Amino acid sequence: DRALHIMVQIARGVARAHDLDIIHRDIKPENIFLVRRDDGSDLVKVLDFGIAKSRQDSRLTTQGELFGTPQYMAPERITGKDTGGSSDIYALGVVFFEILTGELPFTAPDVATFFIKHMEETPRPTRSLNTRVPEALDDLVRRMLAKSPADRPVDAHRIHQDLVTVINEREAAPPPSAALPAPPAEYG
């Protein structure tokens, strides 16, 4: 349940950045901070937008530049065909995989091998490493790690909704809500 609460808040943060046309481009555990609230619950903060790309501000890094952490890079970032927010969705999938299993979806001895694995290999199901992961959550992470951006969830709002659904199915309380805009109507 704690992992789900953390993932919901990460999705909220990324959704808000994307709403502002900012693509993080370096989502990884080191850029996600947990702060303890007065009630003992976790408050998640997504930090370090140092290599972010903005559709509104050309002073931030631009498409075609290869910056980031190889273990968390989407295939399209590696090939220089970054399509925007979907590359953050992939990186979130890597982070969620790691939260749920304690392992990265891929291991490699060097950067080039990481790149090849991100572009060609299918990661193991999270449930093969942690049987307590609900099937719906395992499926969400699998979709987030799809090689093609078109096969990933449409945005971080969709991920947030799917995570809340998993929490509700577990009959657990969702984390305290920040001011997250309502998702588009098609999410029901």
Coordinates of C-alpha atoms in Angstrom, one line a residue:
D1 CA 0.0 0.0 0.0
R2 CA 2.9 2.4 0.7
A3 CA 4.3 1.8 -2.7
L4 CA 1.0 2.6 -4.3
H5 CA 0.7 5.8 -2.4
I6 CA 4.2 6.8 -3.5
M7 CA 3.4 5.9 -7.1
V8 CA 0.2 7.9 -7.1
Q9 CA 2.0 11.0 -5.9
I10 CA 4.8 10.6 -8.5
A11 CA 2.2 10.3 -11.2
R12 CA 0.4 13.4 -9.9
G13 CA 3.7 15.3 -10.1
V14 CA 4.6 14.2 -13.6
A15 CA 1.0 14.9 -14.8
R16 CA 1.3 18.4 -13.4
A17 CA 4.6 19.0 -15.2
H18 CA 3.2 17.7 -18.4
D19 CA 0.1 19.9 -18.0
L20 CA 2.6 22.8 -18.0
D21 CA 4.3 21.4 -21.2
I22 CA 7.4 20.3 -19.3
I23 CA 9.0 17.0 -20.0
H24 CA 11.3 15.9 -17.1
R25 CA 13.6 13.6 -19.2
D26 CA 15.5 12.2 -16.1
I27 CA 13.0 10.5 -13.9
K28 CA 14.8 8.2 -11.6
P29 CA 14.7 7.4 -7.8
E30 CA 17.4 10.0 -7.1
N31 CA 15.0 12.7 -8.4
I32 CA 12.1 11.6 -6.3
F33 CA 12.2 12.7 -2.6
L34 CA 10.0 11.4 0.2
V35 CA 9.2 13.8 3.0
R36 CA 7.4 12.7 6.1
R37 CA 4.1 14.5 6.8
D38 CA 3.0 15.4 10.3
D39 CA 0.6 12.4 10.2
G40 CA 3.5 10.1 9.3
S41 CA 2.5 9.6 5.7
D42 CA 4.8 10.2 2.7
L43 CA 4.8 13.4 0.7
V44 CA 6.4 12.8 -2.6
K45 CA 8.3 15.5 -4.5
V46 CA 9.6 15.1 -8.0
L47 CA 12.8 17.2 -8.3
D48 CA 15.7 18.1 -10.6
F49 CA 14.2 19.5 -13.8
G50 CA 17.8 20.4 -14.9
I51 CA 17.5 18.6 -18.3
A52 CA 13.8 19.1 -18.8
K53 CA 12.4 20.2 -22.1
S54 CA 9.7 22.8 -22.4
R55 CA 7.5 23.4 -25.4
Q56 CA 7.2 27.0 -24.1
D57 CA 10.8 27.8 -23.3
S58 CA 13.6 27.1 -25.8
R59 CA 16.2 27.9 -23.2
L60 CA 15.7 24.4 -21.7
T61 CA 17.4 21.5 -23.4
T62 CA 16.0 20.6 -26.9
Q63 CA 15.1 17.5 -28.7
G64 CA 17.9 15.5 -30.1
E65 CA 20.2 16.0 -27.2
L66 CA 21.0 12.8 -25.3
F67 CA 21.0 13.5 -21.6
G68 CA 19.7 11.3 -18.8
T69 CA 20.4 8.1 -16.9
P70 CA 20.7 5.0 -19.2
Q71 CA 18.9 2.7 -16.8
Y72 CA 15.7 4.8 -17.1
M73 CA 15.8 5.9 -20.7
A74 CA 13.0 5.2 -23.1
P75 CA 13.9 3.6 -26.5
E76 CA 12.8 6.7 -28.4
R77 CA 15.2 8.9 -26.3
I78 CA 18.0 6.6 -27.1
T79 CA 17.4 6.8 -30.9
G80 CA 16.9 10.5 -30.8
K81 CA 13.2 10.3 -31.7
D82 CA 11.9 11.7 -28.4
T83 CA 8.1 12.0 -28.6
G84 CA 7.6 14.0 -25.5
G85 CA 5.7 12.9 -22.4
S86 CA 5.7 9.3 -23.4
S87 CA 9.5 9.1 -22.6
D88 CA 8.7 10.2 -19.0
I89 CA 6.0 7.5 -18.9
Y90 CA 8.6 4.8 -19.8
A91 CA 11.0 6.1 -17.1
L92 CA 8.1 6.0 -14.6
G93 CA 7.6 2.4 -15.6
V94 CA 11.2 1.7 -14.8
V95 CA 10.9 3.5 -11.4
F96 CA 7.6 1.7 -10.6
F97 CA 9.2 -1.7 -11.5
E98 CA 12.1 -0.9 -9.2
I99 CA 9.7 0.2 -6.3
L100 CA 7.7 -3.0 -6.6
T101 CA 10.6 -5.5 -7.1
G102 CA 13.7 -3.9 -5.7
E103 CA 15.4 -4.5 -9.0
L104 CA 15.7 -2.7 -12.4
P105 CA 13.9 -4.3 -15.3
F106 CA 17.2 -4.7 -17.0
T107 CA 20.8 -5.2 -15.9
A108 CA 23.8 -4.6 -18.0
P109 CA 27.6 -4.2 -17.6
D110 CA 27.7 -1.0 -19.7
V111 CA 25.7 1.9 -21.1
A112 CA 25.5 0.4 -24.7
T113 CA 24.0 -2.8 -23.4
F114 CA 21.4 -0.9 -21.3
F115 CA 20.4 0.9 -24.5
I116 CA 20.1 -2.3 -26.5
K117 CA 18.0 -3.9 -23.7
H118 CA 15.7 -0.9 -23.5
M119 CA 15.2 -1.0 -27.3
E120 CA 14.8 -4.8 -27.7
E121 CA 14.1 -6.8 -24.6
T122 CA 10.8 -7.3 -22.8
P123 CA 11.3 -7.0 -19.0
R124 CA 10.1 -9.8 -16.7
P125 CA 6.7 -9.3 -15.1
T126 CA 6.9 -7.6 -11.7
R127 CA 4.8 -10.5 -10.3
S128 CA 7.6 -12.9 -11.2
L129 CA 9.8 -11.1 -8.6
N130 CA 7.1 -10.0 -6.1
T131 CA 3.9 -12.1 -6.0
R132 CA 2.2 -9.5 -3.8
V133 CA 1.9 -7.1 -6.8
P134 CA -1.7 -7.0 -8.0
E135 CA -2.2 -8.2 -11.6
A136 CA -3.7 -4.8 -12.6
L137 CA -0.5 -3.1 -11.3
D138 CA 1.7 -5.6 -13.1
D139 CA -0.2 -4.9 -16.3
L140 CA 0.1 -1.1 -15.8
V141 CA 3.9 -1.4 -15.4
R142 CA 4.2 -3.7 -18.4
R143 CA 2.2 -1.1 -20.6
M144 CA 4.4 1.7 -19.3
L145 CA 7.5 -0.2 -20.4
A146 CA 6.2 -0.8 -23.9
K147 CA 8.8 -0.2 -26.6
S148 CA 6.5 1.9 -28.7
P149 CA 5.2 5.2 -27.2
A150 CA 1.8 4.5 -28.8
D151 CA 1.5 1.3 -26.7
R152 CA 2.0 3.1 -23.4
P153 CA -0.7 4.8 -21.3
V154 CA -1.7 8.1 -23.0
D155 CA -0.4 10.3 -20.1
A156 CA 0.4 10.5 -16.4
H157 CA -3.3 11.3 -15.7
R158 CA -4.2 7.9 -17.0
I159 CA -1.5 6.3 -14.8
H160 CA -2.9 8.2 -11.8
Q161 CA -6.4 6.9 -12.5
D162 CA -5.2 3.3 -13.0
L163 CA -3.3 3.5 -9.7
V164 CA -6.3 4.9 -7.8
T165 CA -8.4 2.0 -9.3
V166 CA -5.8 -0.5 -7.9
I167 CA -6.0 1.2 -4.5
N168 CA -9.8 1.1 -4.5
E169 CA -9.8 -2.6 -5.5
R170 CA -7.5 -3.2 -2.5
E171 CA -10.1 -1.3 -0.3
A172 CA -7.3 1.0 0.9
A173 CA -7.4 4.7 1.3
P174 CA -5.7 6.8 -1.4
P175 CA -2.9 9.2 -0.3
P176 CA -3.9 12.8 0.7
S177 CA -4.8 14.7 -2.4
A178 CA -2.9 17.6 -3.8
A179 CA -4.6 20.0 -6.1
L180 CA -4.5 17.8 -9.2
P181 CA -6.6 18.9 -12.1
A182 CA -9.4 16.5 -13.0
P183 CA -8.5 14.1 -15.8
P184 CA -10.1 14.4 -19.2
A185 CA -13.7 13.1 -19.4
E186 CA -12.7 10.1 -21.4
Y187 CA -11.1 8.6 -18.3
G188 CA -14.6 8.3 -16.6

